[in-house]
Short mmCIF file of C-alpha atoms and ligand atoms in Angstrom, two decimals:
data_model
loop_
_atom_site.label_atom_id
_atom_site.label_comp_id
_atom_site.label_asym_id
_atom_site.label_seq_id
_atom_site.Cartn_x
_atom_site.Cartn_y
_atom_site.Cartn_z
CA MET F 1018 80.11 72.39 65.59
CA SER F 1019 82.59 74.66 63.05
CA ASP F 1020 81.96 74.74 59.12
CA ASP F 1021 85.19 74.59 59.06
CA PRO F 1022 86.96 71.34 60.00
CA GLY F 1023 90.31 71.98 62.50
CA ARG F 1024 88.39 75.06 63.71
CA PRO F 1025 86.91 75.18 66.96
CA GLY F 1026 82.88 75.60 66.91
CA ASP F 1027 81.10 78.59 67.70
CA SER F 1028 80.58 78.58 70.96
CA THR F 1029 83.93 77.43 71.79
CA ARG F 1030 85.32 80.82 69.53
CA ALA F 1031 82.34 82.92 71.18
CA VAL F 1032 83.76 81.85 74.66
CA HIS F 1033 87.71 81.88 73.98
CA ALA F 1034 88.63 84.18 71.06
CA GLY F 1035 90.31 87.19 71.59
CA GLU F 1036 90.51 87.10 75.12
CA ARG F 1037 93.56 85.28 76.30
CA ALA F 1038 95.92 88.09 74.80
CA GLN F 1039 95.14 91.24 76.85
CA PRO F 1040 97.95 93.31 75.53
CA GLN F 1041 99.32 95.88 78.13
CA SER F 1042 97.19 99.00 77.25
CA ASP F 1043 98.51 102.49 77.00
CA ALA F 1044 94.86 103.78 78.14
CA VAL F 1045 95.20 106.90 80.69
CA THR F 1046 92.26 105.69 82.98
CA THR F 1047 91.89 102.18 84.65
CA PRO F 1048 90.34 100.00 83.17
CA ILE F 1049 87.20 98.31 84.61
CA TYR F 1050 88.30 94.67 85.25
CA GLN F 1051 85.07 92.91 84.86
CA THR F 1052 85.78 89.55 86.21
CA SER F 1053 85.43 87.27 89.00
CA THR F 1054 88.28 85.03 88.49
CA TYR F 1055 91.73 85.18 86.95
CA TRP F 1056 93.83 82.48 85.04
CA PHE F 1057 97.18 81.09 85.66
CA ARG F 1058 99.26 80.18 82.43
CA ASP F 1059 100.67 76.89 84.03
CA SER F 1060 100.61 75.19 87.34
CA ALA F 1061 104.33 76.41 87.68
CA GLU F 1062 102.57 79.83 88.07
CA LEU F 1063 100.25 79.13 90.57
CA ARG F 1064 102.58 77.65 92.71
CA ALA F 1065 104.72 80.60 92.40
CA TYR F 1066 101.59 82.56 93.51
CA GLN F 1067 100.79 80.27 96.48
CA GLU F 1068 104.46 80.61 97.66
CA GLY F 1069 104.31 84.37 97.73
CA ARG F 1070 106.89 84.39 94.87
CA ILE F 1071 104.73 86.64 92.55
CA GLU F 1072 101.98 89.11 93.39
CA ARG F 1073 98.65 88.82 90.97
CA ASP F 1074 94.99 88.14 91.49
CA GLU F 1075 93.48 84.88 92.16
CA TYR F 1076 89.56 85.29 92.51
CA GLY F 1077 87.34 88.00 92.19
CA ARG F 1078 86.37 88.39 96.18
CA TYR F 1079 90.04 88.58 97.19
CA GLY F 1080 91.20 91.56 94.52
CA ASN F 1081 90.48 93.09 91.71
CA PRO F 1082 92.99 95.52 89.51
CA THR F 1083 90.42 98.43 89.40
CA TRP F 1084 89.65 98.33 93.15
CA ARG F 1085 93.82 98.30 94.05
CA ALA F 1086 93.87 101.29 91.82
CA VAL F 1087 91.21 103.00 94.56
CA GLU F 1088 92.76 101.63 97.23
CA ARG F 1089 95.98 102.89 96.47
CA LYS F 1090 94.97 106.36 96.09
CA LEU F 1091 93.06 106.48 99.21
CA ALA F 1092 96.31 104.80 101.04
CA ASP F 1093 98.13 108.02 99.63
CA LEU F 1094 95.34 110.54 100.31
CA GLU F 1095 95.18 109.39 104.08
CA GLY F 1096 98.89 108.88 104.49
CA ALA F 1097 98.10 104.99 105.09
CA ASP F 1098 100.03 101.84 104.42
CA ASP F 1099 97.40 100.27 102.71
CA ALA F 1100 93.59 100.58 102.08
CA VAL F 1101 90.80 98.38 101.33
CA LEU F 1102 87.55 98.37 99.74
CA PHE F 1103 84.29 97.40 100.82
CA ALA F 1104 80.55 96.72 98.82
CA SER F 1105 79.18 99.95 101.53
CA GLY F 1106 80.04 102.25 104.16
CA MET F 1107 78.26 99.87 106.76
CA CYS F 1108 80.27 96.90 105.36
CA ALA F 1109 83.12 98.46 106.34
CA ALA F 1110 81.96 99.13 109.69
CA THR F 1111 80.51 95.59 110.36
CA THR F 1112 83.52 93.67 108.78
CA THR F 1113 86.18 95.94 110.71
CA PHE F 1114 83.99 94.94 114.12
CA LEU F 1115 84.03 91.28 113.32
CA ALA F 1116 87.58 91.07 112.25
CA LEU F 1117 88.83 93.30 115.17
CA LEU F 1118 86.60 92.41 118.15
CA PRO F 1119 87.19 89.21 120.18
CA ARG F 1120 83.85 87.12 121.22
CA GLY F 1121 83.09 88.67 124.56
CA GLY F 1122 84.73 91.91 123.88
CA HIS F 1123 83.98 95.45 124.61
CA LEU F 1124 83.42 98.27 122.33
CA ILE F 1125 82.99 102.41 122.76
CA VAL F 1126 80.62 104.16 120.46
CA THR F 1127 79.36 107.67 120.15
CA SER F 1128 75.77 108.51 120.61
CA ASP F 1129 75.75 110.81 117.62
CA CYS F 1130 76.42 108.46 114.97
CA TYR F 1131 75.10 106.54 112.02
CA ARG F 1132 71.94 104.98 113.75
CA ARG F 1133 72.84 101.42 111.66
CA THR F 1134 76.49 101.43 113.25
CA ARG F 1135 74.70 101.59 116.47
CA GLN F 1136 71.91 99.21 115.67
CA PHE F 1137 74.49 96.67 114.73
CA CYS F 1138 76.08 96.84 117.98
CA ARG F 1139 72.90 96.55 119.80
CA GLU F 1140 71.19 93.61 117.65
CA TYR F 1141 74.19 91.80 116.13
CA LEU F 1142 77.27 92.44 118.27
CA VAL F 1143 75.35 90.95 121.44
CA LYS F 1144 75.33 87.85 119.57
CA LEU F 1145 78.85 87.48 120.07
CA ASP F 1146 78.46 88.46 123.19
CA VAL F 1147 80.11 91.91 122.47
CA GLU F 1148 79.19 94.68 124.84
CA THR F 1149 78.62 98.38 123.45
CA THR F 1150 79.12 101.68 125.64
CA VAL F 1151 77.72 104.79 124.27
CA ILE F 1152 79.03 107.68 125.47
CA GLU F 1153 78.84 111.21 124.52
CA PRO F 1154 80.82 112.45 121.73
CA ALA F 1155 84.04 114.94 122.41
CA SER F 1156 84.25 114.29 125.65
CA VAL F 1157 87.62 112.62 126.22
CA GLU F 1158 86.95 112.36 130.00
CA LYS F 1159 83.94 110.32 129.09
CA LEU F 1160 85.66 108.20 126.92
CA GLU F 1161 88.71 107.71 129.67
CA ALA F 1162 85.88 106.64 132.00
CA ALA F 1163 84.19 103.96 129.77
CA ILE F 1164 87.33 101.81 129.13
CA ARG F 1165 87.55 98.69 131.01
CA PRO F 1166 89.88 95.60 131.12
CA GLY F 1167 88.66 93.95 128.10
CA THR F 1168 88.25 97.43 126.06
CA SER F 1169 89.54 96.50 122.56
CA LEU F 1170 87.93 99.41 120.44
CA PHE F 1171 86.77 103.36 120.42
CA PHE F 1172 84.87 103.85 117.13
CA THR F 1173 83.56 107.28 116.25
CA GLU F 1174 82.63 109.56 113.51
CA SER F 1175 84.41 112.95 113.30
CA PRO F 1176 82.93 114.75 112.49
CA THR F 1177 79.39 113.04 113.79
CA ASN F 1178 76.28 112.63 112.13
CA PRO F 1179 74.23 114.92 112.49
CA PHE F 1180 75.54 117.03 114.89
CA LEU F 1181 79.28 117.38 113.54
CA ARG F 1182 80.76 116.98 117.00
CA VAL F 1183 84.58 116.81 116.26
CA ILE F 1184 86.68 114.38 118.51
CA ASP F 1185 90.15 115.08 119.89
CA VAL F 1186 91.79 112.19 118.05
CA PRO F 1187 95.31 113.16 119.10
CA GLU F 1188 93.87 113.37 123.03
CA ALA F 1189 91.41 110.16 122.14
CA ALA F 1190 94.47 108.27 120.74
CA ARG F 1191 96.66 108.99 123.93
CA VAL F 1192 93.88 107.57 126.30
CA CYS F 1193 93.23 104.36 124.29
CA HIS F 1194 96.67 103.72 123.69
CA GLU F 1195 97.87 103.87 127.29
CA ARG F 1196 95.26 101.25 127.68
CA GLY F 1197 95.75 98.91 125.06
CA VAL F 1198 92.71 100.02 123.10
CA ARG F 1199 92.68 100.53 119.26
CA VAL F 1200 90.96 103.79 117.58
CA VAL F 1201 88.63 103.60 114.58
CA ILE F 1202 87.60 107.12 112.87
CA ASP F 1203 84.88 107.19 110.34
CA GLY F 1204 86.08 109.98 108.45
CA THR F 1205 83.20 110.12 106.07
CA PHE F 1206 82.25 113.41 106.91
CA ALA F 1207 85.72 114.60 106.69
CA THR F 1208 87.42 113.08 104.05
CA PRO F 1209 91.13 113.33 103.62
CA VAL F 1210 90.99 116.62 102.56
CA ASN F 1211 89.55 118.35 105.50
CA HIS F 1212 91.44 115.70 108.16
CA ARG F 1213 93.44 113.02 108.20
CA ALA F 1214 92.94 110.78 111.59
CA LEU F 1215 96.07 108.48 111.07
CA GLY F 1216 98.37 111.35 111.45
CA ASP F 1217 96.63 112.35 114.54
CA GLY F 1218 96.91 109.01 116.24
CA ALA F 1219 94.07 106.81 114.93
CA ASP F 1220 94.50 103.03 114.05
CA LEU F 1221 92.22 102.97 111.16
CA VAL F 1222 89.96 105.39 108.88
CA LEU F 1223 86.81 104.12 107.66
CA HIS F 1224 84.74 105.82 104.74
CA SER F 1225 81.31 105.72 103.58
CA ALA F 1226 83.06 106.15 99.98
CA THR F 1227 79.37 106.53 98.73
CA LYS F 1228 79.34 110.18 99.82
CA TYR F 1229 82.38 112.38 99.47
CA LEU F 1230 85.06 109.85 98.12
CA GLY F 1231 82.10 108.90 95.22
CA GLY F 1232 81.01 112.32 95.29
CA HIS F 1233 78.32 112.10 92.46
CA ASN F 1234 75.67 110.07 94.15
CA ASP F 1235 75.88 107.07 91.76
CA LEU F 1236 77.60 104.31 93.66
CA LEU F 1237 77.71 102.86 97.11
CA ALA F 1238 81.08 101.43 98.60
CA GLY F 1239 82.92 101.65 101.85
CA ALA F 1240 86.77 101.82 102.52
CA ALA F 1241 89.41 101.37 105.29
CA ALA F 1242 92.58 102.91 105.86
CA GLY F 1243 95.42 102.12 108.07
CA GLY F 1244 98.73 100.27 108.58
CA HIS F 1245 99.78 97.11 106.98
CA GLU F 1246 98.69 94.85 109.50
CA ILE F 1247 95.42 96.18 110.55
CA ILE F 1248 94.49 96.30 106.51
CA GLU F 1249 95.85 92.44 105.88
CA GLU F 1250 93.28 91.76 108.85
CA LEU F 1251 90.62 93.62 107.05
CA ARG F 1252 91.54 92.44 103.60
CA LYS F 1253 91.42 88.56 104.52
CA ALA F 1254 87.77 89.32 106.62
CA VAL F 1255 86.35 90.77 103.43
CA GLY F 1256 87.46 87.34 101.62
CA ILE F 1257 85.79 85.32 103.92
CA LEU F 1258 82.72 87.45 104.71
CA GLY F 1259 82.41 88.25 101.26
CA GLY F 1260 81.39 92.03 101.30
CA CYS F 1261 83.79 92.88 98.24
CA THR F 1262 82.67 95.78 95.83
CA ASP F 1263 82.61 95.64 92.38
CA ALA F 1264 84.61 96.79 89.52
CA ASN F 1265 81.99 99.19 88.11
CA SER F 1266 81.43 100.91 91.40
CA ALA F 1267 85.44 101.14 91.89
CA TYR F 1268 85.78 102.77 88.71
CA LEU F 1269 83.07 105.12 89.51
CA LEU F 1270 85.02 105.94 93.01
CA LEU F 1271 88.33 106.17 90.95
CA ARG F 1272 86.89 108.74 88.59
CA GLY F 1273 84.99 110.44 91.55
CA MET F 1274 88.16 110.76 93.79
CA LYS F 1275 90.35 112.58 91.26
CA THR F 1276 87.82 115.55 91.69
CA LEU F 1277 87.65 115.21 95.71
CA ALA F 1278 89.94 118.18 96.56
CA LEU F 1279 88.28 120.45 94.12
CA ARG F 1280 84.83 119.39 95.31
CA MET F 1281 85.66 119.59 99.06
CA ALA F 1282 86.64 123.27 98.36
CA ARG F 1283 83.58 124.20 97.01
CA HIS F 1284 81.48 122.23 99.66
CA ASN F 1285 83.49 123.92 102.40
CA GLU F 1286 83.05 127.39 101.09
CA THR F 1287 79.34 126.88 100.40
CA ALA F 1288 78.61 125.25 103.72
CA LEU F 1289 80.54 127.95 105.97
CA ARG F 1290 77.95 130.87 104.14
CA VAL F 1291 75.06 128.96 104.33
CA ALA F 1292 75.89 128.23 108.40
CA ARG F 1293 76.27 131.64 108.38
CA ARG F 1294 73.46 132.94 106.91
CA LEU F 1295 70.99 130.39 108.75
CA GLU F 1296 72.87 131.70 111.85
CA ALA F 1297 71.58 135.19 111.00
CA HIS F 1298 68.07 134.30 110.29
CA PRO F 1299 65.26 135.00 112.65
CA ARG F 1300 63.46 131.72 111.70
CA VAL F 1301 66.49 129.40 112.77
CA ARG F 1302 66.68 128.66 116.50
CA ARG F 1303 70.02 127.03 116.21
CA VAL F 1304 72.96 125.74 113.50
CA TRP F 1305 75.73 123.27 114.14
CA TYR F 1306 78.49 123.80 111.88
CA PRO F 1307 82.10 123.16 113.06
CA GLY F 1308 83.13 126.48 111.05
CA LEU F 1309 80.85 128.74 113.50
CA ALA F 1310 82.33 130.14 116.56
CA SER F 1311 79.33 128.65 118.55
CA HIS F 1312 79.62 124.74 117.60
CA PRO F 1313 80.52 122.94 120.96
CA ASP F 1314 83.90 121.64 118.98
CA HIS F 1315 84.85 124.99 117.14
CA ALA F 1316 88.47 125.02 118.73
CA THR F 1317 88.80 121.36 118.10
CA ALA F 1318 87.91 121.75 114.50
CA ARG F 1319 90.27 124.50 113.87
CA ARG F 1320 93.19 122.74 115.47
CA LEU F 1321 92.94 119.56 113.29
CA MET F 1322 90.51 120.20 110.38
CA ARG F 1323 91.63 122.00 106.86
CA GLY F 1324 87.97 122.70 106.10
CA PHE F 1325 84.60 122.05 108.05
CA GLY F 1326 82.81 120.29 105.43
CA GLY F 1327 79.58 120.24 103.41
CA VAL F 1328 76.94 119.29 105.91
CA VAL F 1329 74.85 122.02 108.03
CA SER F 1330 72.45 120.79 110.52
CA PHE F 1331 69.84 123.00 111.75
CA GLU F 1332 66.67 123.65 113.70
CA LEU F 1333 63.98 126.10 112.70
CA ASP F 1334 62.14 127.88 115.19
CA ALA F 1335 58.87 126.18 113.71
CA ASP F 1336 56.58 122.88 114.53
CA LEU F 1337 56.93 119.52 112.42
CA GLU F 1338 54.37 120.75 109.59
CA ALA F 1339 56.20 123.98 109.44
CA THR F 1340 59.68 122.55 109.31
CA MET F 1341 58.46 120.10 106.16
CA ARG F 1342 56.87 123.02 104.56
CA PHE F 1343 60.37 124.61 104.45
CA VAL F 1344 61.92 121.45 103.04
CA ASP F 1345 59.27 121.29 100.45
CA ARG F 1346 59.55 125.04 99.29
CA CYS F 1347 63.30 124.67 98.94
CA ARG F 1348 63.69 123.87 95.06
CA LEU F 1349 67.50 123.24 94.50
CA PRO F 1350 68.24 120.31 96.93
CA TYR F 1351 66.40 117.24 96.67
CA ILE F 1352 64.87 115.53 99.33
CA ALA F 1353 66.79 112.70 99.70
CA PRO F 1354 69.06 110.31 102.38
CA SER F 1355 72.62 110.37 101.68
CA LEU F 1356 75.20 113.24 101.50
CA GLY F 1357 78.43 114.65 99.87
CA GLY F 1358 77.10 114.15 96.63
CA VAL F 1359 77.65 117.30 93.96
CA GLU F 1360 74.07 117.60 94.25
CA SER F 1361 72.50 119.23 97.24
CA LEU F 1362 70.42 117.05 99.35
CA ILE F 1363 68.09 118.26 102.23
CA GLU F 1364 66.47 115.89 104.73
CA MET F 1365 64.44 115.83 108.03
CA PRO F 1366 65.84 112.92 110.20
CA VAL F 1367 62.31 113.00 112.19
CA VAL F 1368 60.75 111.73 109.00
CA MET F 1369 63.84 109.99 107.14
CA SER F 1370 66.47 108.12 109.39
CA TYR F 1371 64.26 108.20 112.26
CA TRP F 1372 61.11 107.59 111.04
CA ASP F 1373 60.56 104.53 113.04
CA GLN F 1374 62.06 105.80 116.34
CA PRO F 1375 59.66 106.14 119.35
CA ARG F 1376 59.83 109.81 119.80
CA GLU F 1377 61.50 109.36 123.46
CA GLU F 1378 64.02 107.31 121.86
CA ARG F 1379 65.10 109.73 118.94
CA LEU F 1380 64.96 113.17 121.57
CA ARG F 1381 67.61 111.36 123.33
CA PHE F 1382 69.86 111.65 120.51
CA GLY F 1383 68.76 115.12 119.69
CA ILE F 1384 66.36 114.58 116.98
CA THR F 1385 63.74 116.85 117.38
CA ASP F 1386 60.90 117.65 114.95
CA SER F 1387 62.56 120.84 113.57
CA LEU F 1388 65.87 119.39 112.76
CA VAL F 1389 67.17 119.77 109.11
CA ARG F 1390 70.17 118.15 107.75
CA LEU F 1391 71.47 119.80 104.49
CA SER F 1392 74.32 118.33 102.50
CA CYS F 1393 75.69 121.50 100.42
CA GLY F 1394 76.49 120.53 96.79
CA ILE F 1395 78.63 121.84 94.13
CA GLU F 1396 76.14 124.54 92.99
CA ASP F 1397 76.82 127.95 92.89
CA GLY F 1398 76.94 129.10 96.62
CA ASP F 1399 74.63 132.27 95.81
CA ASP F 1400 71.94 130.10 94.51
CA LEU F 1401 71.90 127.87 97.55
CA VAL F 1402 71.95 130.57 99.78
CA ALA F 1403 68.88 132.36 97.79
CA ASP F 1404 66.81 129.31 97.61
CA LEU F 1405 67.11 128.58 101.37
CA GLU F 1406 65.99 132.23 102.24
CA HIS F 1407 63.20 131.98 99.78
CA ALA F 1408 61.70 129.00 101.32
CA LEU F 1409 62.27 130.00 105.05
CA GLU F 1410 59.93 132.94 103.87
CA GLU F 1411 57.43 131.05 101.93
CA ALA F 1412 57.03 128.81 104.59
CA ARG F 1413 55.79 130.85 107.20
C1 PLP J 249 79.08 108.56 108.56
C2 PLP J 249 78.48 107.41 107.82
N1 PLP J 249 79.01 106.45 108.09
C3 PLP J 249 78.45 105.05 107.43
C4 PLP J 249 77.34 105.28 106.55
C5 PLP J 249 77.07 104.11 105.83
O1 PLP J 249 77.33 103.78 104.73
P1 PLP J 249 76.72 103.06 103.33
O2 PLP J 249 75.07 104.24 103.13
O3 PLP J 249 77.52 103.31 102.52
O4 PLP J 249 76.56 101.89 104.04
C6 PLP J 249 76.86 106.38 106.44
C7 PLP J 249 75.76 106.38 105.79
O5 PLP J 249 74.59 107.31 105.73
C8 PLP J 249 77.38 107.65 107.15
O6 PLP J 249 76.52 108.72 107.06
#
């Protein structure tokens, strides 16, 4: 109750006072629209919206102005008609599969890919009788051979995780499109700064925006960019499946993306230096980095990519224990999963993402005891190189 007759009570005022005016702000940055729903001035406005005569938001699962700013920015960077955000990179992949694959359909994926994506195919898509064929990455011949009547999608990362295989997207798209198969590229490792897969013929590009797009190891989000029609299919699926992001993460993503090109230039430069130094080091057995002439896809990478990214994978000439000692001696990179942030991160897949996998299973995917994945951050390159060399010496 209000003390002042004629004035609404404290709770009514606490809920409503000051809220409906919402003047157009002249803020330079896009505000965080922290709301789960949007109000209509009257029923005529609601009807106009339902009839498609006005564009606006209705409910938080279907859209938010902060996300929209990110979606427009990503679409622009990817050279896409449109883009849509998801709660995580995995959510982008699973929603895409559920939206685009028919019951009983067939999907082709590559063996070198984020493990959970393969796991989704094996454990969940089978429930919809969707069959998955796993092929060697970067082999257009194997891709062609795997396509059969009923194949509807080819999904691959490029570069892949952790061996940074680079797909010949124009060739893959030619082979797939001749047979009516859509091409979906997970461009998380590349970002639109290093490769624009849509321009090379892909139908859709996905991102774990958690990685380079966000760039600061402080948010989880996913994204897809492509033509109007395919993005509308995915937007509808997000609205039904519910894997939408939140306004705070969208704001962090928006802020992170403003420095994407600057960060990628540093990641590219440092990783190339690190890869060259590691390759020349006697304690390193092998380095995988698409910028090195020794990488199997170096020629493809040089043809398609403007930079080779910030991740370097390498195998030490050492056993499990000695490799762990090396990782422990590194002072700059954090031992942590993920990649693509300003902080360098280092991990051994055998004790991180493949920990629960039987030895034979992980070896099938090339995950040996001495494999290390390093995500070069934006620290000074000299410091990172010195740190790695010091750790290699100390861990003898
Ligand atoms: C290439 C790639 N795609 C997708 C994902 C999944 O992304 P998220 O962790 O944002 O769900 C990852 C995660 O590590 C990844 O490396």
